[in-house]
mmCIF file of C-alpha atoms in Angstrom:
data_model
loop_
_atom_site.group_PDB
_atom_site.id
_atom_site.type_symbol
_atom_site.label_atom_id
_atom_site.label_comp_id
_atom_site.label_asym_id
_atom_site.label_seq_id
_atom_site.Cartn_x
_atom_site.Cartn_y
_atom_site.Cartn_z
ATOM 1 C CA MET A 1 68.072 37.532 -99.412
ATOM 2 C CA SER A 2 70.954 36.690 -97.071
ATOM 3 C CA GLN A 3 70.661 33.820 -94.642
ATOM 4 C CA ASN A 4 71.090 34.238 -90.811
ATOM 5 C CA PRO A 5 74.607 33.543 -89.724
ATOM 6 C CA SER A 6 73.354 30.891 -87.155
ATOM 7 C CA ASN A 7 71.495 28.892 -89.983
ATOM 8 C CA GLN A 8 74.532 29.005 -91.852
ATOM 9 C CA ALA A 9 76.727 27.490 -89.074
ATOM 10 C CA VAL A 10 73.952 25.043 -88.433
ATOM 11 C CA GLN A 11 73.937 23.931 -92.216
ATOM 12 C CA GLY A 12 77.792 23.882 -92.519
ATOM 13 C CA GLN A 13 77.831 21.601 -89.398
ATOM 14 C CA GLN A 14 75.387 19.255 -90.777
ATOM 15 C CA ARG A 15 77.439 19.202 -94.160
ATOM 16 C CA LEU A 16 80.587 18.209 -91.944
ATOM 17 C CA ASP A 17 78.767 15.667 -89.953
ATOM 18 C CA ARG A 18 77.439 13.828 -93.453
ATOM 19 C CA SER A 19 81.085 14.003 -94.760
ATOM 20 C CA ASP A 20 82.320 12.665 -91.711
ATOM 21 C CA GLU A 21 79.641 9.866 -91.770
ATOM 22 C CA ARG A 22 80.828 8.971 -95.542
ATOM 23 C CA VAL A 23 84.587 8.912 -94.410
ATOM 24 C CA ARG A 24 83.780 6.583 -91.629
ATOM 25 C CA HIS A 25 81.524 4.485 -94.077
ATOM 26 C CA ASP A 26 84.548 4.246 -96.481
ATOM 27 C CA GLU A 27 86.966 3.515 -93.860
ATOM 28 C CA GLY A 28 84.736 0.776 -92.492
ATOM 29 C CA ILE A 29 84.476 -0.974 -95.885
ATOM 30 C CA LEU A 30 88.424 -0.412 -96.368
ATOM 31 C CA ASP A 31 88.932 -2.080 -92.731
ATOM 32 C CA LEU A 32 86.742 -4.908 -93.731
ATOM 33 C CA VAL A 33 88.799 -5.491 -97.024
ATOM 34 C CA TRP A 34 92.190 -5.019 -95.613
ATOM 35 C CA GLY A 35 91.260 -7.251 -92.299
ATOM 36 C CA PHE A 36 90.204 -10.017 -94.697
ATOM 37 C CA ILE A 37 93.516 -9.879 -96.696
ATOM 38 C CA ASP A 38 95.595 -9.765 -93.347
ATOM 39 C CA ARG A 39 93.707 -12.847 -92.134
ATOM 40 C CA VAL A 40 94.390 -14.587 -95.472
ATOM 41 C CA ARG A 41 98.171 -13.749 -95.364
ATOM 42 C CA SER A 42 98.387 -14.935 -91.853
ATOM 43 C CA GLY A 43 96.877 -18.404 -92.886
ATOM 44 C CA ASP A 44 93.335 -17.894 -91.422
ATOM 45 C CA LEU A 45 91.707 -19.077 -94.592
ATOM 46 C CA GLY A 46 88.324 -19.869 -93.311
ATOM 47 C CA MET A 47 85.601 -20.934 -96.029
ATOM 48 C CA LEU A 48 87.827 -19.185 -98.989
ATOM 49 C CA PRO A 49 89.355 -22.418 -100.458
ATOM 50 C CA VAL A 50 86.034 -23.999 -100.359
ATOM 51 C CA ALA A 51 84.178 -21.129 -102.187
ATOM 52 C CA VAL A 52 86.911 -21.035 -104.606
ATOM 53 C CA GLY A 53 86.730 -24.750 -105.376
ATOM 54 C CA LEU A 54 82.833 -24.743 -105.789
ATOM 55 C CA ILE A 55 83.242 -22.030 -108.113
ATOM 56 C CA VAL A 56 85.655 -23.740 -110.268
ATOM 57 C CA ILE A 57 83.931 -27.140 -109.931
ATOM 58 C CA SER A 58 80.636 -25.375 -111.094
ATOM 59 C CA ILE A 59 82.288 -23.680 -113.945
ATOM 60 C CA ILE A 60 84.042 -26.803 -115.103
ATOM 61 C CA PHE A 61 81.001 -29.217 -114.993
ATOM 62 C CA SER A 62 78.637 -26.628 -116.353
ATOM 63 C CA THR A 63 80.675 -26.273 -119.392
ATOM 64 C CA LEU A 64 81.040 -29.798 -120.028
ATOM 65 C CA ASN A 65 77.470 -30.659 -119.179
ATOM 66 C CA PRO A 66 74.905 -27.732 -118.600
ATOM 67 C CA ILE A 67 72.383 -29.996 -116.659
ATOM 68 C CA PHE A 68 74.974 -29.818 -113.840
ATOM 69 C CA LEU A 69 73.370 -26.365 -112.737
ATOM 70 C CA ALA A 70 69.588 -27.513 -113.593
ATOM 71 C CA PRO A 71 67.671 -26.615 -110.570
ATOM 72 C CA ASN A 72 66.223 -30.118 -110.315
ATOM 73 C CA ASN A 73 69.969 -31.843 -110.499
ATOM 74 C CA LEU A 74 71.007 -29.262 -107.644
ATOM 75 C CA VAL A 75 68.113 -30.639 -105.646
ATOM 76 C CA ASN A 76 69.005 -34.056 -105.861
ATOM 77 C CA LEU A 77 72.676 -33.065 -104.978
ATOM 78 C CA LEU A 78 71.308 -31.614 -101.764
ATOM 79 C CA PHE A 79 69.342 -34.914 -101.067
ATOM 80 C CA ASP A 80 72.614 -36.819 -101.660
ATOM 81 C CA CYS A 81 74.594 -34.178 -99.415
ATOM 82 C CA ALA A 82 72.375 -34.756 -96.146
ATOM 83 C CA THR A 83 73.223 -38.519 -95.825
ATOM 84 C CA VAL A 84 77.040 -38.469 -95.624
ATOM 85 C CA GLY A 85 77.031 -34.726 -94.344
ATOM 86 C CA VAL A 86 75.491 -35.776 -91.311
ATOM 87 C CA ILE A 87 77.913 -38.492 -90.605
ATOM 88 C CA SER A 88 80.780 -35.867 -91.541
ATOM 89 C CA LEU A 89 79.190 -33.624 -88.647
ATOM 90 C CA GLY A 90 80.412 -36.478 -86.026
ATOM 91 C CA ILE A 91 83.896 -36.763 -87.734
ATOM 92 C CA ILE A 92 84.327 -33.049 -86.987
ATOM 93 C CA CYS A 93 83.840 -33.921 -83.233
ATOM 94 C CA VAL A 94 86.741 -36.254 -83.186
ATOM 95 C CA LEU A 95 88.991 -34.201 -85.677
ATOM 96 C CA VAL A 96 88.867 -31.432 -83.431
ATOM 97 C CA LEU A 97 90.531 -33.504 -80.700
ATOM 98 C CA GLY A 98 93.165 -34.590 -83.158
ATOM 99 C CA GLU A 99 91.543 -38.161 -83.246
ATOM 100 C CA ILE A 100 89.858 -39.978 -85.980
ATOM 101 C CA ASP A 101 87.153 -42.744 -86.266
ATOM 102 C CA LEU A 102 87.387 -45.209 -89.110
ATOM 103 C CA SER A 103 84.222 -47.022 -88.745
ATOM 104 C CA VAL A 104 81.580 -44.215 -89.115
ATOM 105 C CA GLY A 105 80.762 -46.188 -92.611
ATOM 106 C CA SER A 106 80.207 -49.529 -91.245
ATOM 107 C CA MET A 107 78.229 -48.001 -88.305
ATOM 108 C CA SER A 108 75.935 -46.247 -90.697
ATOM 109 C CA GLY A 109 75.400 -49.640 -92.673
ATOM 110 C CA LEU A 110 74.902 -51.444 -89.389
ATOM 111 C CA ALA A 111 72.296 -48.825 -88.463
ATOM 112 C CA SER A 112 70.723 -49.197 -92.028
ATOM 113 C CA ALA A 113 70.472 -52.851 -91.310
ATOM 114 C CA MET A 114 69.067 -52.689 -87.959
ATOM 115 C CA VAL A 115 66.073 -50.329 -88.949
ATOM 116 C CA GLY A 116 65.346 -52.648 -91.805
ATOM 117 C CA VAL A 117 65.393 -55.825 -89.897
ATOM 118 C CA LEU A 118 63.425 -54.592 -86.660
ATOM 119 C CA TRP A 119 60.950 -52.493 -88.636
ATOM 120 C CA VAL A 120 60.026 -54.528 -91.905
ATOM 121 C CA ASN A 121 60.860 -57.997 -90.669
ATOM 122 C CA SER A 122 60.096 -57.785 -87.076
ATOM 123 C CA GLY A 123 57.252 -55.329 -87.373
ATOM 124 C CA TRP A 124 58.575 -52.884 -84.822
ATOM 125 C CA PRO A 125 57.054 -49.350 -85.113
ATOM 126 C CA ILE A 126 59.396 -47.132 -87.065
ATOM 127 C CA ALA A 127 60.183 -44.745 -84.103
ATOM 128 C CA ALA A 128 61.241 -47.802 -81.925
ATOM 129 C CA ALA A 129 63.657 -49.179 -84.525
ATOM 130 C CA ILE A 130 65.506 -45.851 -85.079
ATOM 131 C CA PHE A 131 65.675 -45.365 -81.261
ATOM 132 C CA VAL A 132 67.331 -48.821 -80.729
ATOM 133 C CA ALA A 133 69.684 -48.140 -83.753
ATOM 134 C CA LEU A 134 70.678 -44.763 -82.126
ATOM 135 C CA MET A 135 71.403 -46.207 -78.686
ATOM 136 C CA VAL A 136 73.378 -49.013 -80.343
ATOM 137 C CA GLY A 137 75.483 -46.313 -81.924
ATOM 138 C CA ALA A 138 75.880 -44.335 -78.719
ATOM 139 C CA ALA A 139 76.996 -47.683 -77.016
ATOM 140 C CA VAL A 140 79.731 -48.257 -79.793
ATOM 141 C CA GLY A 141 80.905 -44.720 -79.256
ATOM 142 C CA LEU A 142 81.015 -45.257 -75.721
ATOM 143 C CA LEU A 143 83.068 -48.546 -76.030
ATOM 144 C CA TYR A 144 85.516 -46.526 -78.188
ATOM 145 C CA ALA A 145 86.113 -43.840 -75.573
ATOM 146 C CA THR A 146 86.635 -46.520 -72.699
ATOM 147 C CA LEU A 147 89.206 -48.341 -75.129
ATOM 148 C CA TYR A 148 90.963 -44.849 -75.531
ATOM 149 C CA ASN A 149 90.601 -43.528 -71.943
ATOM 150 C CA ARG A 150 91.146 -46.694 -69.814
ATOM 151 C CA LEU A 151 93.248 -48.702 -71.890
ATOM 152 C CA GLY A 152 95.144 -46.064 -73.888
ATOM 153 C CA MET A 153 94.135 -47.613 -77.352
ATOM 154 C CA PRO A 154 95.037 -45.375 -80.053
ATOM 155 C CA SER A 155 91.637 -44.337 -81.735
ATOM 156 C CA PHE A 156 93.192 -45.367 -85.210
ATOM 157 C CA ILE A 157 93.244 -49.082 -84.000
ATOM 158 C CA ALA A 158 90.195 -49.086 -82.026
ATOM 159 C CA THR A 159 88.012 -47.697 -84.732
ATOM 160 C CA LEU A 160 89.664 -49.646 -87.299
ATOM 161 C CA ALA A 161 88.634 -52.959 -85.325
ATOM 162 C CA GLY A 162 85.487 -51.679 -85.126
ATOM 163 C CA LEU A 163 85.171 -51.150 -88.803
ATOM 164 C CA LEU A 164 85.508 -54.800 -89.344
ATOM 165 C CA ALA A 165 83.311 -56.000 -86.388
ATOM 166 C CA LEU A 166 80.405 -53.539 -87.286
ATOM 167 C CA LEU A 167 80.569 -54.712 -90.916
ATOM 168 C CA GLY A 168 80.570 -58.480 -89.706
ATOM 169 C CA MET A 169 77.413 -57.678 -87.589
ATOM 170 C CA GLN A 170 75.705 -55.727 -90.656
ATOM 171 C CA LEU A 171 76.049 -59.217 -92.683
ATOM 172 C CA TYR A 172 75.151 -61.300 -90.098
ATOM 173 C CA ILE A 173 71.799 -59.422 -89.287
ATOM 174 C CA LEU A 174 70.946 -59.206 -92.539
ATOM 175 C CA GLY A 175 71.244 -62.919 -93.311
ATOM 176 C CA PRO A 176 71.486 -64.481 -96.762
ATOM 177 C CA THR A 177 69.165 -62.284 -98.571
ATOM 178 C CA GLY A 178 71.362 -59.541 -98.139
ATOM 179 C CA SER A 179 68.933 -56.772 -98.847
ATOM 180 C CA ILE A 180 65.467 -55.520 -97.354
ATOM 181 C CA ASN A 181 63.095 -53.088 -99.334
ATOM 182 C CA LEU A 182 61.635 -50.463 -97.115
ATOM 183 C CA PRO A 183 57.976 -49.404 -97.656
ATOM 184 C CA TYR A 184 57.984 -46.813 -100.541
ATOM 185 C CA ALA A 185 54.798 -45.111 -98.990
ATOM 186 C CA SER A 186 56.269 -44.941 -95.552
ATOM 187 C CA SER A 187 57.220 -41.455 -93.937
ATOM 188 C CA LEU A 188 60.837 -42.476 -93.617
ATOM 189 C CA VAL A 189 61.327 -43.094 -97.350
ATOM 190 C CA ARG A 190 59.234 -40.157 -98.409
ATOM 191 C CA PHE A 191 61.419 -38.059 -96.153
ATOM 192 C CA GLY A 192 64.434 -39.172 -98.080
ATOM 193 C CA GLN A 193 63.116 -38.946 -101.702
ATOM 194 C CA ILE A 194 60.276 -36.405 -102.157
ATOM 195 C CA MET A 195 59.397 -34.309 -99.287
ATOM 196 C CA ILE A 196 60.266 -30.540 -100.207
ATOM 197 C CA MET A 197 59.781 -27.248 -97.958
ATOM 198 C CA PRO A 198 57.085 -24.899 -99.093
ATOM 199 C CA ASP A 199 58.497 -21.786 -101.240
ATOM 200 C CA TRP A 200 57.527 -19.611 -98.293
ATOM 201 C CA LEU A 201 59.114 -21.381 -95.667
ATOM 202 C CA SER A 202 62.471 -21.916 -97.555
ATOM 203 C CA HIS A 203 62.462 -17.886 -98.139
ATOM 204 C CA THR A 204 61.719 -17.082 -94.651
ATOM 205 C CA LEU A 205 64.570 -19.279 -93.476
ATOM 206 C CA ALA A 206 67.121 -17.850 -95.856
ATOM 207 C CA LEU A 207 66.560 -14.574 -94.144
ATOM 208 C CA VAL A 208 67.260 -15.883 -90.569
ATOM 209 C CA PRO A 209 71.142 -16.034 -91.079
ATOM 210 C CA GLY A 210 71.582 -12.474 -92.044
ATOM 211 C CA LEU A 211 69.254 -11.320 -89.151
ATOM 212 C CA VAL A 212 71.129 -13.368 -86.786
ATOM 213 C CA MET A 213 74.510 -12.018 -87.926
ATOM 214 C CA ILE A 214 73.274 -8.306 -87.555
ATOM 215 C CA GLY A 215 71.722 -9.115 -83.973
ATOM 216 C CA LYS A 216 75.035 -10.845 -82.891
ATOM 217 C CA GLY A 217 77.374 -8.093 -84.486
ATOM 218 C CA MET A 218 75.468 -5.163 -82.765
ATOM 219 C CA ARG A 219 75.364 -6.949 -79.460
ATOM 220 C CA THR A 220 79.267 -7.483 -79.844
ATOM 221 C CA MET A 221 79.790 -3.958 -80.742
ATOM 222 C CA ARG A 222 77.928 -2.621 -77.788
ATOM 223 C CA GLN A 223 79.849 -4.653 -75.381
ATOM 224 C CA ARG A 224 83.190 -3.911 -76.864
ATOM 225 C CA GLN A 225 82.253 -0.146 -76.987
ATOM 226 C CA ALA A 226 81.069 -0.258 -73.246
ATOM 227 C CA ALA A 227 84.515 -1.682 -72.611
ATOM 228 C CA ASN A 228 86.213 0.968 -74.443
ATOM 229 C CA LEU A 229 87.541 -1.574 -77.123
ATOM 230 C CA SER A 230 87.444 -1.193 -80.846
ATOM 231 C CA SER A 231 84.786 -2.824 -82.919
ATOM 232 C CA GLN A 232 83.736 -3.289 -86.638
ATOM 233 C CA PRO A 233 81.955 -0.745 -88.168
ATOM 234 C CA LEU A 234 78.339 -1.077 -88.387
ATOM 235 C CA GLY A 235 78.429 -0.462 -92.147
ATOM 236 C CA ALA A 236 80.733 -3.403 -92.438
ATOM 237 C CA LEU A 237 78.420 -5.796 -90.543
ATOM 238 C CA ILE A 238 75.364 -4.604 -92.642
ATOM 239 C CA ILE A 239 77.283 -5.322 -95.914
ATOM 240 C CA LYS A 240 78.359 -8.623 -94.865
ATOM 241 C CA ALA A 241 74.856 -9.563 -93.666
ATOM 242 C CA LEU A 242 73.269 -8.209 -96.881
ATOM 243 C CA VAL A 243 75.563 -10.286 -99.130
ATOM 244 C CA LEU A 244 74.744 -13.434 -97.070
ATOM 245 C CA THR A 245 71.016 -12.775 -97.271
ATOM 246 C CA VAL A 246 71.161 -12.073 -101.163
ATOM 247 C CA LEU A 247 73.289 -15.117 -101.812
ATOM 248 C CA LEU A 248 70.846 -17.644 -99.866
ATOM 249 C CA GLU A 249 67.654 -15.760 -101.298
ATOM 250 C CA VAL A 250 68.887 -16.252 -104.752
ATOM 251 C CA ALA A 251 69.941 -19.750 -104.170
ATOM 252 C CA VAL A 252 66.511 -20.749 -102.746
ATOM 253 C CA PHE A 253 64.773 -18.905 -105.619
ATOM 254 C CA TYR A 254 66.661 -20.942 -108.002
ATOM 255 C CA LEU A 255 66.070 -24.146 -106.112
ATOM 256 C CA ASN A 256 62.205 -23.544 -106.169
ATOM 257 C CA LEU A 257 62.509 -23.077 -109.935
ATOM 258 C CA GLY A 258 62.733 -27.089 -109.593
ATOM 259 C CA ARG A 259 61.583 -29.114 -106.862
ATOM 260 C CA GLY A 260 62.541 -26.890 -104.009
ATOM 261 C CA VAL A 261 64.457 -27.052 -100.867
ATOM 262 C CA PRO A 262 64.590 -30.811 -99.456
ATOM 263 C CA TRP A 263 63.424 -31.312 -95.818
ATOM 264 C CA MET A 264 66.400 -33.756 -95.418
ATOM 265 C CA PHE A 265 68.878 -31.230 -96.226
ATOM 266 C CA GLY A 266 67.047 -28.874 -93.788
ATOM 267 C CA LEU A 267 67.623 -31.381 -91.318
ATOM 268 C CA PHE A 268 71.307 -31.566 -92.072
ATOM 269 C CA VAL A 269 71.693 -27.660 -91.792
ATOM 270 C CA ALA A 270 69.564 -27.691 -88.597
ATOM 271 C CA LEU A 271 72.049 -30.218 -87.003
ATOM 272 C CA ALA A 272 74.922 -28.276 -88.252
ATOM 273 C CA VAL A 273 73.776 -25.127 -86.794
ATOM 274 C CA ILE A 274 73.309 -26.771 -83.396
ATOM 275 C CA LEU A 275 76.610 -28.417 -83.405
ATOM 276 C CA ASN A 276 78.133 -25.177 -84.231
ATOM 277 C CA TYR A 277 76.334 -23.349 -81.241
ATOM 278 C CA ALA A 278 77.677 -25.955 -78.998
ATOM 279 C CA LEU A 279 81.163 -25.657 -80.157
ATOM 280 C CA THR A 280 81.420 -22.031 -80.065
ATOM 281 C CA ARG A 281 79.054 -20.798 -77.404
ATOM 282 C CA THR A 282 79.220 -23.684 -74.703
ATOM 283 C CA LYS A 283 81.669 -24.725 -72.081
ATOM 284 C CA TRP A 284 81.579 -28.213 -73.725
ATOM 285 C CA GLY A 285 82.765 -26.554 -77.080
ATOM 286 C CA ARG A 286 85.567 -24.522 -75.435
ATOM 287 C CA SER A 287 86.689 -27.470 -73.843
ATOM 288 C CA MET A 288 86.819 -29.307 -76.996
ATOM 289 C CA PHE A 289 88.989 -26.905 -78.730
ATOM 290 C CA ALA A 290 91.259 -26.807 -75.530
ATOM 291 C CA VAL A 291 91.743 -30.398 -75.365
ATOM 292 C CA GLY A 292 92.246 -30.514 -79.061
ATOM 293 C CA GLY A 293 94.948 -27.750 -78.827
ATOM 294 C CA ASN A 294 96.912 -29.079 -75.787
ATOM 295 C CA ARG A 295 95.633 -31.847 -73.942
ATOM 296 C CA GLU A 296 98.067 -31.691 -71.005
ATOM 297 C CA ALA A 297 97.323 -27.993 -70.598
ATOM 298 C CA ALA A 298 93.570 -28.528 -70.664
ATOM 299 C CA ARG A 299 94.035 -31.156 -67.937
ATOM 300 C CA ARG A 300 95.978 -28.838 -65.663
ATOM 301 C CA SER A 301 93.368 -26.114 -66.170
ATOM 302 C CA GLY A 302 90.664 -28.434 -64.664
ATOM 303 C CA ILE A 303 88.894 -29.773 -67.653
ATOM 304 C CA ASN A 304 87.704 -33.486 -67.551
ATOM 305 C CA VAL A 305 89.541 -34.509 -70.519
ATOM 306 C CA ARG A 306 88.271 -38.197 -70.350
ATOM 307 C CA ARG A 307 84.638 -36.941 -70.367
ATOM 308 C CA ILE A 308 85.362 -34.522 -73.390
ATOM 309 C CA TYR A 309 86.618 -37.782 -75.282
ATOM 310 C CA MET A 310 83.974 -39.665 -74.277
ATOM 311 C CA SER A 311 81.245 -37.038 -75.518
ATOM 312 C CA ALA A 312 83.296 -36.763 -78.920
ATOM 313 C CA PHE A 313 83.227 -40.364 -79.888
ATOM 314 C CA VAL A 314 79.646 -41.063 -78.742
ATOM 315 C CA LEU A 315 78.282 -38.091 -80.598
ATOM 316 C CA CYS A 316 80.384 -38.995 -83.590
ATOM 317 C CA SER A 317 79.263 -42.705 -83.611
ATOM 318 C CA THR A 318 75.540 -41.653 -83.025
ATOM 319 C CA LEU A 319 75.661 -39.254 -85.975
ATOM 320 C CA ALA A 320 77.188 -41.923 -88.095
ATOM 321 C CA THR A 321 73.960 -44.116 -86.993
ATOM 322 C CA LEU A 322 71.631 -41.213 -87.869
ATOM 323 C CA GLY A 323 73.215 -40.848 -91.290
ATOM 324 C CA GLY A 324 72.799 -44.474 -92.103
ATOM 325 C CA ILE A 325 69.326 -44.169 -91.219
ATOM 326 C CA LEU A 326 68.781 -41.142 -93.646
ATOM 327 C CA SER A 327 71.019 -43.299 -96.240
ATOM 328 C CA ALA A 328 68.187 -46.054 -96.105
ATOM 329 C CA SER A 329 65.534 -43.676 -96.327
ATOM 330 C CA ARG A 330 66.871 -42.142 -99.508
ATOM 331 C CA LEU A 331 67.660 -45.580 -101.290
ATOM 332 C CA ALA A 332 64.434 -47.240 -99.837
ATOM 333 C CA SER A 333 66.307 -50.140 -98.785
ATOM 334 C CA SER A 334 68.777 -51.697 -96.243
ATOM 335 C CA SER A 335 71.569 -53.872 -97.912
ATOM 336 C CA GLN A 336 74.982 -55.220 -97.510
ATOM 337 C CA GLN A 337 76.534 -52.519 -99.636
ATOM 338 C CA ALA A 338 75.103 -49.693 -97.255
ATOM 339 C CA GLY A 339 78.139 -47.883 -95.586
ATOM 340 C CA THR A 340 80.471 -49.409 -97.448
ATOM 341 C CA GLY A 341 82.942 -47.940 -100.752
ATOM 342 C CA ASP A 342 83.401 -44.392 -100.451
ATOM 343 C CA VAL A 343 81.238 -43.512 -97.305
ATOM 344 C CA ASN A 344 84.322 -43.265 -94.930
ATOM 345 C CA LEU A 345 86.376 -41.406 -97.366
ATOM 346 C CA ASN A 346 83.816 -38.938 -98.156
ATOM 347 C CA ALA A 347 82.706 -38.155 -94.606
ATOM 348 C CA ILE A 348 86.376 -37.522 -93.540
ATOM 349 C CA ALA A 349 86.936 -35.705 -96.619
ATOM 350 C CA ALA A 350 84.175 -33.250 -96.255
ATOM 351 C CA ALA A 351 85.348 -32.537 -92.860
ATOM 352 C CA VAL A 352 88.797 -31.740 -94.048
ATOM 353 C CA ILE A 353 87.924 -30.150 -97.183
ATOM 354 C CA GLY A 354 85.688 -27.860 -95.490
ATOM 355 C CA GLY A 355 88.445 -26.447 -93.234
ATOM 356 C CA THR A 356 88.709 -28.940 -90.154
ATOM 357 C CA SER A 357 92.274 -29.423 -89.450
ATOM 358 C CA LEU A 358 93.533 -32.872 -88.866
ATOM 359 C CA PHE A 359 96.179 -31.561 -86.161
ATOM 360 C CA GLY A 360 93.303 -30.749 -83.695
ATOM 361 C CA GLY A 361 92.223 -27.665 -82.210
ATOM 362 C CA ARG A 362 90.616 -26.180 -85.184
ATOM 363 C CA GLY A 363 87.218 -26.837 -86.976
ATOM 364 C CA SER A 364 83.740 -25.812 -87.626
ATOM 365 C CA ALA A 365 80.390 -27.641 -88.041
ATOM 366 C CA TYR A 366 79.872 -25.679 -91.266
ATOM 367 C CA SER A 367 83.013 -27.455 -92.452
ATOM 368 C CA ALA A 368 80.949 -30.518 -93.213
ATOM 369 C CA LEU A 369 78.137 -28.531 -94.767
ATOM 370 C CA LEU A 370 80.669 -26.783 -97.415
ATOM 371 C CA GLY A 371 83.032 -29.842 -97.776
ATOM 372 C CA ILE A 372 80.191 -32.280 -98.433
ATOM 373 C CA ILE A 373 78.610 -30.150 -101.117
ATOM 374 C CA VAL A 374 82.130 -30.050 -103.040
ATOM 375 C CA ILE A 375 82.534 -33.930 -102.597
ATOM 376 C CA GLN A 376 78.830 -34.340 -103.942
ATOM 377 C CA ALA A 377 79.131 -31.879 -106.694
ATOM 378 C CA ILE A 378 82.334 -33.781 -108.086
ATOM 379 C CA SER A 379 80.529 -37.056 -107.865
ATOM 380 C CA ASN A 380 77.428 -35.870 -109.224
ATOM 381 C CA GLY A 381 79.276 -33.988 -112.115
ATOM 382 C CA LEU A 382 81.261 -37.108 -113.289
ATOM 383 C CA THR A 383 78.155 -39.184 -113.098
ATOM 384 C CA LEU A 384 76.607 -36.850 -115.702
ATOM 385 C CA LEU A 385 79.516 -37.008 -117.601
ATOM 386 C CA ASN A 386 79.125 -40.653 -117.687
ATOM 387 C CA LEU A 387 82.753 -41.428 -116.229
ATOM 388 C CA SER A 388 83.829 -44.447 -114.425
ATOM 389 C CA SER A 389 83.891 -44.479 -110.624
ATOM 390 C CA SER A 390 87.450 -45.123 -110.740
ATOM 391 C CA LEU A 391 87.927 -41.471 -111.919
ATOM 392 C CA ARG A 392 85.611 -40.246 -109.229
ATOM 393 C CA TYR A 393 88.094 -41.922 -106.544
ATOM 394 C CA MET A 394 91.158 -40.557 -107.863
ATOM 395 C CA ILE A 395 89.714 -37.040 -108.310
ATOM 396 C CA THR A 396 88.141 -36.918 -104.637
ATOM 397 C CA GLY A 397 91.631 -38.107 -103.373
ATOM 398 C CA GLY A 398 93.495 -35.578 -104.972
ATOM 399 C CA VAL A 399 90.973 -32.915 -103.726
ATOM 400 C CA LEU A 400 91.552 -34.438 -100.377
ATOM 401 C CA ALA A 401 95.445 -34.111 -100.684
ATOM 402 C CA ILE A 402 95.220 -30.517 -101.712
ATOM 403 C CA ALA A 403 93.073 -29.821 -98.749
ATOM 404 C CA VAL A 404 95.579 -31.406 -96.537
ATOM 405 C CA ILE A 405 98.412 -29.460 -98.156
ATOM 406 C CA VAL A 406 96.418 -26.191 -97.823
ATOM 407 C CA ASP A 407 95.790 -27.002 -94.035
ATOM 408 C CA SER A 408 99.400 -27.770 -93.458
ATOM 409 C CA LEU A 409 100.585 -24.580 -95.220
ATOM 410 C CA ALA A 410 98.006 -22.428 -93.443
ATOM 411 C CA ARG A 411 99.046 -24.138 -90.244
ATOM 412 C CA ARG A 412 102.813 -22.859 -90.744
ATOM 413 C CA SER A 413 101.588 -19.491 -91.644
ATOM 414 C CA ARG A 414 99.534 -19.181 -88.598
ATOM 415 C CA VAL A 415 102.657 -20.259 -86.482
ATOM 416 C CA SER A 416 104.878 -17.660 -88.253
ATOM 417 C CA HIS A 417 102.486 -14.917 -87.623
ATOM 418 C CA GLY A 418 101.942 -16.089 -83.930
ATOM 419 C CA ARG A 419 98.122 -16.992 -84.579
ATOM 420 C CA ALA A 420 98.571 -20.821 -84.159
#
């Protein structure tokens, strides 16, 4: 039986619509791929170097020692990431301005000592001891900002002097014993050593980034379409969100085969998300990047440059204090060794390796998150291989040098492509 001509026309139009939809979908995927290649060629590398580095590190260490990728070893690695990672978040704030704070390690050690002395030796409530330590950290950052804004003292010199002064204060308040053991049964020590998220909560939280990506992406698409501007295809947005969600869920599932996701690492990630929002979605964050890109232009545009510098140094020193407190909870002690050694190196290296520029004006809070995972992965892998700390220092230094070289080359590429 022959079909009605009108029905044939409708069916033909439907086939054309489906064909057009497939073409748009394919074009969306191709646009996504070619856009990524174009950004890489122009020097906008994003998180690509870190992702490649993590893959290479995982392959090497898992080949040499299969325990490296065991779930419980990765859980311990995340515990260790949180302490220095929080310090690195503060480093990002000053690096975005093109400055530096060399005293974050000593500040974290002093904070650890203060908590031990006030809480254990003097009998203060733990909350009061933590609050006083955080206020001291903020005061130190305010002092650095005053020296920079009022006297023009370079941050390198001011914080180098602070490194020595804070280290001396740490040794002084600890006294001749040099170490204070924190109560193992306390909530602070349990938070730093054994507290793990429930499986259902960690899986639920792993869904959030993908959902937020879709929500923000669709809102941006509507806004750009309303303004008759081009926007990324919906298919490309869904693909990116789906890939991110799958990766996070697989990671959480694998960690839950061991002890699970540490609450302390969750705190670190939450702080990174908050700082990233502040840097990308607030007037303060836009002012930070403007000052880091061109201080004089930012001043002429009406930005209070001194206040921006003050906020960055105060935030950096306060986060270093919090990192020291978390380190004390992780080690269950306050000692003269806290904050010394490679704490400064690792905090600064994590920010730079993660993609924050040493030249100012570019950076992300997620740089600390990814960078510290690279640093701790190297440290953890070398420890499992029973190699000396001398090799760890040399390898970490080499990775830092490579990160700075990549940053310099990417900056040149952005300048040549007009994207600096």
